[in-house]
mmCIF file of C-alpha atoms in Angstrom:
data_model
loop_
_atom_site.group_PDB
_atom_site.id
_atom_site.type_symbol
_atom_site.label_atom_id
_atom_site.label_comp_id
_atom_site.label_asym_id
_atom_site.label_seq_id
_atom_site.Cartn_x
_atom_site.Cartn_y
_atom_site.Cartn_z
ATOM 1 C CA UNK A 1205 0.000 0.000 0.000
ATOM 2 C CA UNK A 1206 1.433 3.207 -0.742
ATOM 3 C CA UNK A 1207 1.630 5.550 1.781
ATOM 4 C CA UNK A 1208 0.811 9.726 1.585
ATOM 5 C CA UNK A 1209 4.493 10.709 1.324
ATOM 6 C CA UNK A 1210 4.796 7.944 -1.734
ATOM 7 C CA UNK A 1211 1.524 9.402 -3.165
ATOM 8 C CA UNK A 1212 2.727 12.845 -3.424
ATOM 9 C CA UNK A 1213 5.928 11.503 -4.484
ATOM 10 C CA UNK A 1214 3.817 9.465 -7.259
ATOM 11 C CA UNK A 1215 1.867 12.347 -8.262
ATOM 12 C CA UNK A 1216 4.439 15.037 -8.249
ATOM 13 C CA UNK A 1217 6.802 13.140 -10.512
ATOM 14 C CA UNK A 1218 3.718 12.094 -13.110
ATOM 15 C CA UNK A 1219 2.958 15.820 -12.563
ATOM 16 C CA UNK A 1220 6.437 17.256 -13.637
ATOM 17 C CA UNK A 1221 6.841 14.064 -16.023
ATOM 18 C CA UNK A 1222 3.046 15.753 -17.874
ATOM 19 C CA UNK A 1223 4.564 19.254 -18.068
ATOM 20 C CA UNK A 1224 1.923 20.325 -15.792
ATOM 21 C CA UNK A 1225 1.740 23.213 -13.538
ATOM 22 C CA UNK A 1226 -0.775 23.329 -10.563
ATOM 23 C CA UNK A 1227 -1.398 26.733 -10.952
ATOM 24 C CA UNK A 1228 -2.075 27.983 -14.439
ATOM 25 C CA UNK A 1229 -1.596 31.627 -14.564
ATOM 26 C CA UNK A 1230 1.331 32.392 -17.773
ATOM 27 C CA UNK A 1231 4.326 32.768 -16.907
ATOM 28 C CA UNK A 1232 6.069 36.412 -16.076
ATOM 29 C CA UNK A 1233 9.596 36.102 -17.728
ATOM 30 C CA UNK A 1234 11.386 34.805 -20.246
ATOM 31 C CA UNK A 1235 13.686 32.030 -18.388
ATOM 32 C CA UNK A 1236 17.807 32.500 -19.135
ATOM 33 C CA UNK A 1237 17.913 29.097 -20.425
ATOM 34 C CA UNK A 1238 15.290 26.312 -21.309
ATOM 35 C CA UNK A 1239 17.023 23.879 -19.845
ATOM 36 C CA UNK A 1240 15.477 21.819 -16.592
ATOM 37 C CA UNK A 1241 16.246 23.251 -13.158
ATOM 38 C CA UNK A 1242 17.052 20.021 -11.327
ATOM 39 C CA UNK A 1243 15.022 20.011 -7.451
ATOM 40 C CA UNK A 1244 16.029 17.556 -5.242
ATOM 41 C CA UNK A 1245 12.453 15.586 -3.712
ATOM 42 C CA UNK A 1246 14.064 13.930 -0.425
ATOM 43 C CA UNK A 1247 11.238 11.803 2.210
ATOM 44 C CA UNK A 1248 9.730 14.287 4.975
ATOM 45 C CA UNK A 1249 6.721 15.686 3.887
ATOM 46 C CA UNK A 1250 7.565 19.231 4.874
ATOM 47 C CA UNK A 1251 10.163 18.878 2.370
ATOM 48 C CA UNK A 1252 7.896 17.726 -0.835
ATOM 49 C CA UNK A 1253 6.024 20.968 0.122
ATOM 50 C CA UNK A 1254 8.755 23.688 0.359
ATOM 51 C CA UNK A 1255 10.507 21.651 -3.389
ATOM 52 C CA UNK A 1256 6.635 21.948 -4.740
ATOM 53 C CA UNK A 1257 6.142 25.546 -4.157
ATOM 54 C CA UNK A 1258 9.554 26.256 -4.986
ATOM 55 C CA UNK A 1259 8.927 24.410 -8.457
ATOM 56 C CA UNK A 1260 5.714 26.209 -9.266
ATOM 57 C CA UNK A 1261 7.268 29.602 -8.661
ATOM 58 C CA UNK A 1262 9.999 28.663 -10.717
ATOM 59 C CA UNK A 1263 7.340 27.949 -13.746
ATOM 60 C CA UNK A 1264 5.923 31.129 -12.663
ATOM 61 C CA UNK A 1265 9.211 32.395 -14.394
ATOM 62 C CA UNK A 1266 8.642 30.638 -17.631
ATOM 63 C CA UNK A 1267 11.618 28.147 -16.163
ATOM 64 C CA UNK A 1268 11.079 24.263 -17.479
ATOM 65 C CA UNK A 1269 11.752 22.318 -13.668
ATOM 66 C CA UNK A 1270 12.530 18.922 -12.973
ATOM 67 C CA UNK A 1271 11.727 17.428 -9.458
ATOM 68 C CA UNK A 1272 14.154 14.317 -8.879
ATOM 69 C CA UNK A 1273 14.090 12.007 -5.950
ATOM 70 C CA UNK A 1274 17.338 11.880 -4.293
ATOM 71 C CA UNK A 1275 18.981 11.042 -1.084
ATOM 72 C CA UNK A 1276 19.350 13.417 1.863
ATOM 73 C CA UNK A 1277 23.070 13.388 2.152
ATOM 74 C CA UNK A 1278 24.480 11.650 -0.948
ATOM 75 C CA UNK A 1279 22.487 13.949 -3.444
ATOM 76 C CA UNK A 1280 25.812 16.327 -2.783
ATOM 77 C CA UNK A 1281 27.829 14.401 -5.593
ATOM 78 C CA UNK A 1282 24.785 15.629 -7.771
ATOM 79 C CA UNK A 1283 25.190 19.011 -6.964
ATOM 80 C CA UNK A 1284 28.648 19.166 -7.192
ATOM 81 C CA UNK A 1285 28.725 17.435 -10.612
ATOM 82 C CA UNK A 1286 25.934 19.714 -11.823
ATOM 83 C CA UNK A 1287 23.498 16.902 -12.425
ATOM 84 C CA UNK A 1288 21.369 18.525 -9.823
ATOM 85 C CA UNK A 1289 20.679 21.698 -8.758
ATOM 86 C CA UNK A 1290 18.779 22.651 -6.089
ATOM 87 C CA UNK A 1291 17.998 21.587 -2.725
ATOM 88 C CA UNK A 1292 15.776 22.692 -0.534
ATOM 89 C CA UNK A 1293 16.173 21.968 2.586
ATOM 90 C CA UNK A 1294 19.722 21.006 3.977
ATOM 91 C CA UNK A 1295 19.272 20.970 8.028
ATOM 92 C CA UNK A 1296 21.684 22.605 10.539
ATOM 93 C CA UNK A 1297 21.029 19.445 12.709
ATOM 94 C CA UNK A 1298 21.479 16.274 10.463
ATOM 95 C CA UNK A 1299 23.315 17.901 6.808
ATOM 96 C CA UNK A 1300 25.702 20.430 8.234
ATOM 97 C CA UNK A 1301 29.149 18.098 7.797
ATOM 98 C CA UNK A 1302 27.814 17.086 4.390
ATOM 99 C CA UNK A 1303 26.787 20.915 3.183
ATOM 100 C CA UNK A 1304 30.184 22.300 4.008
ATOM 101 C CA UNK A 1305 32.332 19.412 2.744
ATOM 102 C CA UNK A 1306 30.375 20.073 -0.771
ATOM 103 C CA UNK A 1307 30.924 24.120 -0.140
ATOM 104 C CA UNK A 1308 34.138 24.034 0.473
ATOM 105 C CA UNK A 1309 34.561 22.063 -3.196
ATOM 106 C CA UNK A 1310 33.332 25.627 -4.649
ATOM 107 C CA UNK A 1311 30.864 23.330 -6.552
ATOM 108 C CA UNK A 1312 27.965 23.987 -4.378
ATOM 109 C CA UNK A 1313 27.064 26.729 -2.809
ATOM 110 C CA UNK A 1314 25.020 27.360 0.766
ATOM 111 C CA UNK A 1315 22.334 29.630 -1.087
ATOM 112 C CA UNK A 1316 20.777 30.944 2.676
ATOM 113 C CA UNK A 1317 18.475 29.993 5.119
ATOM 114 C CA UNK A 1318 14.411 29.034 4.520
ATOM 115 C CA UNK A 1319 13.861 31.274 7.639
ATOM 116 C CA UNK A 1320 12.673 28.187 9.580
ATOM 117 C CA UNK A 1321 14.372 26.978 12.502
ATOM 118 C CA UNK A 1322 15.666 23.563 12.728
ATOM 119 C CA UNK A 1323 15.056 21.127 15.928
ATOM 120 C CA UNK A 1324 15.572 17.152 15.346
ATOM 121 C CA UNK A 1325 16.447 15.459 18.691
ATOM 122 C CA UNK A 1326 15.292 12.534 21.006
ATOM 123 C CA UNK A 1327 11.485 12.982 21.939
ATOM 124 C CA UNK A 1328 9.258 10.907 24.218
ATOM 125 C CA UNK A 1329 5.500 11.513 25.639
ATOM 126 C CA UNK A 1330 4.912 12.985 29.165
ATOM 127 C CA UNK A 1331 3.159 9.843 30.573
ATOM 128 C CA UNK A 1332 6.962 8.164 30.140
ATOM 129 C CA UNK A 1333 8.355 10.233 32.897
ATOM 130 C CA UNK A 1334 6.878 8.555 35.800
ATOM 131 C CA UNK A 1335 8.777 5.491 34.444
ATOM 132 C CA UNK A 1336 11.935 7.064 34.196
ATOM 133 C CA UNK A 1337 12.422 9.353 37.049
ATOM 134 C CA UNK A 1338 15.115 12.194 36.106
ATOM 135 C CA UNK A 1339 14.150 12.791 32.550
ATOM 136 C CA UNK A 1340 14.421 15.066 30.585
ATOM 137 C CA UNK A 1341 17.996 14.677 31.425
ATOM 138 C CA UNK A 1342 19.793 12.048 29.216
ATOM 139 C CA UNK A 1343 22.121 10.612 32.274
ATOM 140 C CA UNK A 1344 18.862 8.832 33.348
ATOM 141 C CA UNK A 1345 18.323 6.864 30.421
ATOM 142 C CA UNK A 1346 21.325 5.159 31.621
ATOM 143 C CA UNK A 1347 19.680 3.513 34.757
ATOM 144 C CA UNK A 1348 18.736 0.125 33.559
ATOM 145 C CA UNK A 1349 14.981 0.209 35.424
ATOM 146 C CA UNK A 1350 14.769 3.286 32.800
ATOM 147 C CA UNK A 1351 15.864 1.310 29.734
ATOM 148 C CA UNK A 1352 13.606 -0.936 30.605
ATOM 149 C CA UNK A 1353 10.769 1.143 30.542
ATOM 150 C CA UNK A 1354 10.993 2.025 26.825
ATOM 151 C CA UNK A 1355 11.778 -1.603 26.088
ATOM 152 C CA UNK A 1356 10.187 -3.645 23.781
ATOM 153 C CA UNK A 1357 9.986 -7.321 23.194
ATOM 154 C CA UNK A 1358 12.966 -7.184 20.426
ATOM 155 C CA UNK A 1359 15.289 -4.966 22.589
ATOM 156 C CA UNK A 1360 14.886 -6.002 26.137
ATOM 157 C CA UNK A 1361 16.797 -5.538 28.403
ATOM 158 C CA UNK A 1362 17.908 -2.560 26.647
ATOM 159 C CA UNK A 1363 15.387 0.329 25.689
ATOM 160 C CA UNK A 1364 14.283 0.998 22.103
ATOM 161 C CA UNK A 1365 15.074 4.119 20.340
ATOM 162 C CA UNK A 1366 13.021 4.384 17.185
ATOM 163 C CA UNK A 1367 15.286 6.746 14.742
ATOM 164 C CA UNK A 1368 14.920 8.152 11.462
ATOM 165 C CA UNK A 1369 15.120 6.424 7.596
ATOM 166 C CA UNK A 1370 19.330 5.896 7.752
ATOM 167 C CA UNK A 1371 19.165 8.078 4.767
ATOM 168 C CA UNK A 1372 18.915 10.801 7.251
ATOM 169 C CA UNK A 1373 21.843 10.344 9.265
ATOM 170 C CA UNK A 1374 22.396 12.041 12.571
ATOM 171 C CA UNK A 1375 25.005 9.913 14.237
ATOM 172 C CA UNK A 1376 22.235 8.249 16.952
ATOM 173 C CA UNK A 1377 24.262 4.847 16.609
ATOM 174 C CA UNK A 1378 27.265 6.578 17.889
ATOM 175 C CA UNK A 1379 26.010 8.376 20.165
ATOM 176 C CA UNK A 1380 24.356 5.255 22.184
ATOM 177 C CA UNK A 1381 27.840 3.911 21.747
ATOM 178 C CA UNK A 1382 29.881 7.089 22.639
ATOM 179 C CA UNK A 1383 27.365 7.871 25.786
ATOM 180 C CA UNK A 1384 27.795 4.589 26.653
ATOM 181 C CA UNK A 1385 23.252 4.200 26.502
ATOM 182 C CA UNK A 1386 22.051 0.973 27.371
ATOM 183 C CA UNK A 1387 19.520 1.656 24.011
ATOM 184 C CA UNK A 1388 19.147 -0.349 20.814
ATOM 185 C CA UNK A 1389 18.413 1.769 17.775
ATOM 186 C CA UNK A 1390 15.587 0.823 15.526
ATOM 187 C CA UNK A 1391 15.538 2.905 12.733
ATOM 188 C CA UNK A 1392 12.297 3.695 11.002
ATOM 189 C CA UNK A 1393 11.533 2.979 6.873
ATOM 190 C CA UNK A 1394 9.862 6.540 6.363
ATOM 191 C CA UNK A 1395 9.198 9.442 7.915
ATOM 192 C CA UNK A 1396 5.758 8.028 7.398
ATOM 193 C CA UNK A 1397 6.401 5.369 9.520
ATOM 194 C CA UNK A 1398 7.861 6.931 12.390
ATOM 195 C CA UNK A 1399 4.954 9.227 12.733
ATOM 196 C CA UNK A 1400 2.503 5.881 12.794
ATOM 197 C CA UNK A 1401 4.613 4.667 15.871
ATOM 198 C CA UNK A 1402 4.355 7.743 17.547
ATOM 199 C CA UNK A 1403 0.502 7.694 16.874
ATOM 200 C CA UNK A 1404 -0.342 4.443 18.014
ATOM 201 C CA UNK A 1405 1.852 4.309 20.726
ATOM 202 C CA UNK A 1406 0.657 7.839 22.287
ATOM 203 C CA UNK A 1407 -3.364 6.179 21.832
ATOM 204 C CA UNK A 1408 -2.266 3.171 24.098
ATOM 205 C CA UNK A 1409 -0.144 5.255 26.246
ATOM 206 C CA UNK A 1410 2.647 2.692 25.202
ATOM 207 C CA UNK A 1411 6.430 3.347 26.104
ATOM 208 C CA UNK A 1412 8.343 5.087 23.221
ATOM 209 C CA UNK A 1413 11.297 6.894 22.439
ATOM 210 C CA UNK A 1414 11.934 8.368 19.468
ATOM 211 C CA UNK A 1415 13.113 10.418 16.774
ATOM 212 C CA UNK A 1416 10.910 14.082 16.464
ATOM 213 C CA UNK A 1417 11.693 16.948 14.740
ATOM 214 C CA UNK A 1418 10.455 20.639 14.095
ATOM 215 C CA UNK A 1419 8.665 22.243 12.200
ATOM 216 C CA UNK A 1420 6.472 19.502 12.431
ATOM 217 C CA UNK A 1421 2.910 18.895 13.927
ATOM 218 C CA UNK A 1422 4.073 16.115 16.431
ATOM 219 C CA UNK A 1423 5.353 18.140 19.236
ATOM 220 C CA UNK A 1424 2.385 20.491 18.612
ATOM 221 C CA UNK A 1425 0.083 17.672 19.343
ATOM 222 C CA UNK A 1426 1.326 15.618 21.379
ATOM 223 C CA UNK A 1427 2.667 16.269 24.991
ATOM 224 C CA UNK A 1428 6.166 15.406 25.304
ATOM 225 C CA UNK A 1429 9.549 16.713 26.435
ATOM 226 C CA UNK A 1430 12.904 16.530 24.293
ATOM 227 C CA UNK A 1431 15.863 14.441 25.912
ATOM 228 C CA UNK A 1432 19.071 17.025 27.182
ATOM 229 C CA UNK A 1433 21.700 15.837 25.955
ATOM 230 C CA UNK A 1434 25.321 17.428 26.621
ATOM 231 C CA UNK A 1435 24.950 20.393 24.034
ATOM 232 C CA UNK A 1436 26.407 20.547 20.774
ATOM 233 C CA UNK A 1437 29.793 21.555 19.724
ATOM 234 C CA UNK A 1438 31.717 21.346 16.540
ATOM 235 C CA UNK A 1439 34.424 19.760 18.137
ATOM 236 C CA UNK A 1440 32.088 16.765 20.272
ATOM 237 C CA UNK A 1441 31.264 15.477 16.447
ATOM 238 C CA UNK A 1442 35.526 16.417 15.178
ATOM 239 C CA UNK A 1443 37.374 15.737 18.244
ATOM 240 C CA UNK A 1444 37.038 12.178 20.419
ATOM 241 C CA UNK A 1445 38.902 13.957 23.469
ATOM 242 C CA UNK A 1446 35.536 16.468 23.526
ATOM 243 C CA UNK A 1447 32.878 15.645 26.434
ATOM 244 C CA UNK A 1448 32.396 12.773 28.414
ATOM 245 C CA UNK A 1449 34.144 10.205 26.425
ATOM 246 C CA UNK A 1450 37.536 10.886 25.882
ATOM 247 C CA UNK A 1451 37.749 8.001 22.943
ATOM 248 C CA UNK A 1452 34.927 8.570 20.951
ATOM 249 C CA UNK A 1453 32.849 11.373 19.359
ATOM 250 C CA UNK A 1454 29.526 11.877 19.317
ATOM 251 C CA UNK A 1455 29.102 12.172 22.942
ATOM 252 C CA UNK A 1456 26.433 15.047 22.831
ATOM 253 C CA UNK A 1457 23.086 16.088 21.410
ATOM 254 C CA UNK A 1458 22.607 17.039 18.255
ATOM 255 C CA UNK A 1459 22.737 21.206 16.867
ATOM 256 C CA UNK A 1460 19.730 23.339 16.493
ATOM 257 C CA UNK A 1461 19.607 25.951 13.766
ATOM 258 C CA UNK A 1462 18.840 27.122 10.140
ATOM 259 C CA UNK A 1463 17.147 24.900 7.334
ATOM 260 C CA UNK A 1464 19.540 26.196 4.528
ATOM 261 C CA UNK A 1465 19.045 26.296 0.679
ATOM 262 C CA UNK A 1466 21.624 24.953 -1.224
ATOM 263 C CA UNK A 1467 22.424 24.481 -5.244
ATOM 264 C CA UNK A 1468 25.059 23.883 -7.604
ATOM 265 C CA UNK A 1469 27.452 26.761 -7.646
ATOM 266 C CA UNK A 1470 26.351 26.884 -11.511
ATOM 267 C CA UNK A 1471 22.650 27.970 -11.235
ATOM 268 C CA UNK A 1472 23.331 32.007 -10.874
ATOM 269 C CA UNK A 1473 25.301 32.124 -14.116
ATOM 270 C CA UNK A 1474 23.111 29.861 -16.014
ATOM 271 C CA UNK A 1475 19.716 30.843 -14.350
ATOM 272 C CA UNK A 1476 19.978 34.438 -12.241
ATOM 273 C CA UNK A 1477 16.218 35.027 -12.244
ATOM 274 C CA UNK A 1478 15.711 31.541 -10.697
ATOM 275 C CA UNK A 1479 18.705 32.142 -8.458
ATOM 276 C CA UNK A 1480 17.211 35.777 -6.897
ATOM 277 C CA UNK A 1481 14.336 33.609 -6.448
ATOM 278 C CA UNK A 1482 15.750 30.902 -4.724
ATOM 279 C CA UNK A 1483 17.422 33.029 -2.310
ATOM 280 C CA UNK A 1484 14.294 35.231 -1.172
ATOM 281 C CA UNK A 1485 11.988 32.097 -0.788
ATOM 282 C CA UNK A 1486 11.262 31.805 3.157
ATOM 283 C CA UNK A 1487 9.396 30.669 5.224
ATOM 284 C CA UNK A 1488 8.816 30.472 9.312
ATOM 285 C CA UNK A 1489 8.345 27.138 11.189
ATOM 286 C CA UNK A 1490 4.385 27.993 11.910
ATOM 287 C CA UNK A 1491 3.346 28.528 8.750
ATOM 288 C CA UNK A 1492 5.651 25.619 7.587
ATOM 289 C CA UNK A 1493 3.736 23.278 10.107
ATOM 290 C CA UNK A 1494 0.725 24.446 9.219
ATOM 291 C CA UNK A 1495 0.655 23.019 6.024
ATOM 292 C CA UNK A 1496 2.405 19.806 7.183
ATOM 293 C CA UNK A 1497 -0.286 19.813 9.021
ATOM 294 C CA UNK A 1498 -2.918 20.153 6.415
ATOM 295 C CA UNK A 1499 -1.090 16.760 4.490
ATOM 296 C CA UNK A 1500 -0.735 14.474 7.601
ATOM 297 C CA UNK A 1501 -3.216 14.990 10.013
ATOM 298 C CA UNK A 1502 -5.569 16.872 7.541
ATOM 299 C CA UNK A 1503 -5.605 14.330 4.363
ATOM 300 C CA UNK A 1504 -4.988 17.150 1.946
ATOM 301 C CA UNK A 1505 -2.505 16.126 -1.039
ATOM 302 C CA UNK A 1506 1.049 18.019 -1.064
ATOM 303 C CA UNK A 1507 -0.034 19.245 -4.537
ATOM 304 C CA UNK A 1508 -3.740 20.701 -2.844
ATOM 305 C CA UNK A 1509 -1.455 22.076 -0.214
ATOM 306 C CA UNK A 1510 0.749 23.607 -2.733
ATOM 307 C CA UNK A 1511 -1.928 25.065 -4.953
ATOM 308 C CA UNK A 1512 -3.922 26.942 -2.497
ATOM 309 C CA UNK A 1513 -0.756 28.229 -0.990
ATOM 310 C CA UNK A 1514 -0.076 29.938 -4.479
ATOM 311 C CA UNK A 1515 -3.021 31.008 -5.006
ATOM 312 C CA UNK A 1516 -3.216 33.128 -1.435
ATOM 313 C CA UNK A 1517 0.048 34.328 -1.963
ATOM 314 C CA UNK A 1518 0.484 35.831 -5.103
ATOM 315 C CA UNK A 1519 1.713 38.990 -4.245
ATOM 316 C CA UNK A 1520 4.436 37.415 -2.032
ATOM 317 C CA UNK A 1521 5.745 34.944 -4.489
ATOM 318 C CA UNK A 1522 5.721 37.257 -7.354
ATOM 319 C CA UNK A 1523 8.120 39.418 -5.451
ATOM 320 C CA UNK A 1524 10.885 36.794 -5.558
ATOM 321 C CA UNK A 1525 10.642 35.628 -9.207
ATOM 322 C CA UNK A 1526 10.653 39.381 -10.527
#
């Protein structure tokens, strides 16, 4: 069965694939070069929206635009080879290493934050804290009555920490390892899937521990509490001797900050209309949720999201494509 994300995967490539634009109004410029802009499609549903909309203002410009599912992290030999061209949404918490190994190639270039604000850390419900006295603080996931707790028939003795697709990275293997976490990570098939958990789980009031990230409905809806883990340094992910564990890195939570856009370092010679509009596009992390909201909880397609988003917005969007 597919799921939504796969659906609006499905229909935005058949979409792109038909020439079609979801909103029909002619285009305002003549594009520098016919050739397709290249956007990168990755699995999180907040990201098929902000790669839609940037797509259909893009067409708004008379520019042809191809949308092209590709990995989160290895999509940068793309970019640097000029194969692709655009992505979206690189996050300060999971993509930074990647982003400025691929920078400092001069073949890609970090084309400025989205506006929204970047959280992806280890989340778990309120009704778990009873269970494991001295939460939020990571140091009691260590007690072994605590692991227990968010246990599951697979992982017991050790607790269960349901992460995101591997595609996604974020180093939560090591860091069980480096914080020395008596955890076994479970990592889920799509972002689709980890949501589900979190959904039946919080109905049964069921022990769970898992991957959650904003903007995102999840922590809007549900009541929950984000695990403290020793905060983030450059050095705790480049350095071993950093933090707690003087023989491994990793040993500390993962960074907060800016969703970046990012593209091949080609696009603002061969396309500097679509380039001044790639830079202004932004967006905050309500109205971002908002419409995450509308797809996942709401049943609405990413395309229906898209569309009426363009449609009340004109005079915002037309300001970055002119």
């Amino acid at each position: 069965m597919f799921s939504r994300t796969m659906l609006s995967l499905a229909v935005s490539s058949a979409l792109v694939a038909g020439g079609l634009s979801l909103v029909s109004a002619p285009a305002q410029a003549e594009p520098e070069s016919t050739d397709p802009i290249k956007l990168t499609l990755h699995d999180w549903t907040g990201q098929l929206i902000t790669t839609n909309l940037m797509a259909e203002i893009l067409k708004k410009g008379g520019y042809n635009v191809e949308l092209v599912q590709a990995d989160y992290l290895a999509q940068f030999a793309g970019l640097e080879s000029g194969d692709l061209h655009v992505a979206m949404e690189m996050w300060e918490t999971t993509g930074r290493e990647a982003m400025d190994a691929a920078t400092a190639t001069g073949k890609v270039e970090n084309v400025g934050p989205t506006g929204m604000k970047a959280k992806e850390e280890w989340w778990y419900p309120s009704y778990m804290t009873e269970k494991c006295p001295g939460l939020p603080s990571w140091e009691a996931l260590k007690n072994e009555t605590c692991a227990e707790a968010f246990s599951t028939a697979e992982t017991a003795p050790k607790g269960r920490y349901l992460g995101g697709p591997v595609t996604w990275g974020g180093f939560d293997d090591e860091r069980v390892e480096a914080l020395d976490l008596p955890f076994e990570v479970i990592h889920a098939g799509t972002d689709a899937a980890l949501f589900a958990e979190l959904e039946s789980a919080y109905q049964r009031q069921a022990p769970i521990l898992l991957w959650v990230y904003a903007p995102h409905w999840a922590p809007a809806k549900y009541e929950g509490e984000w695990i403290e883990f020793p905060e983030y340094t450059a050095e705790c992910y480049s350095d071993p001797s950093w933090g707690s564990n003087p023989d491994m890195a990793y040993d500390c939570g993962k960074p907060f900050g800016e969703i970046w856009k990012v593209a091949w370092a080609g696009v603002k010679d061969k396309w500097p209309g679509a380039y001044e509009a790639i830079k202004a596009f932004t967006f905050d992390n309500d109205e971002m949720g908002a419409m995450i909201t509308e797809v996942d909880l709401n049943g609405k397609s990413v395309e229906e999201v898209v569309a009426n988003w363009m449609t009340e917005n004109e005079s915002r969007w037309s300001g970055w494509i002119n």
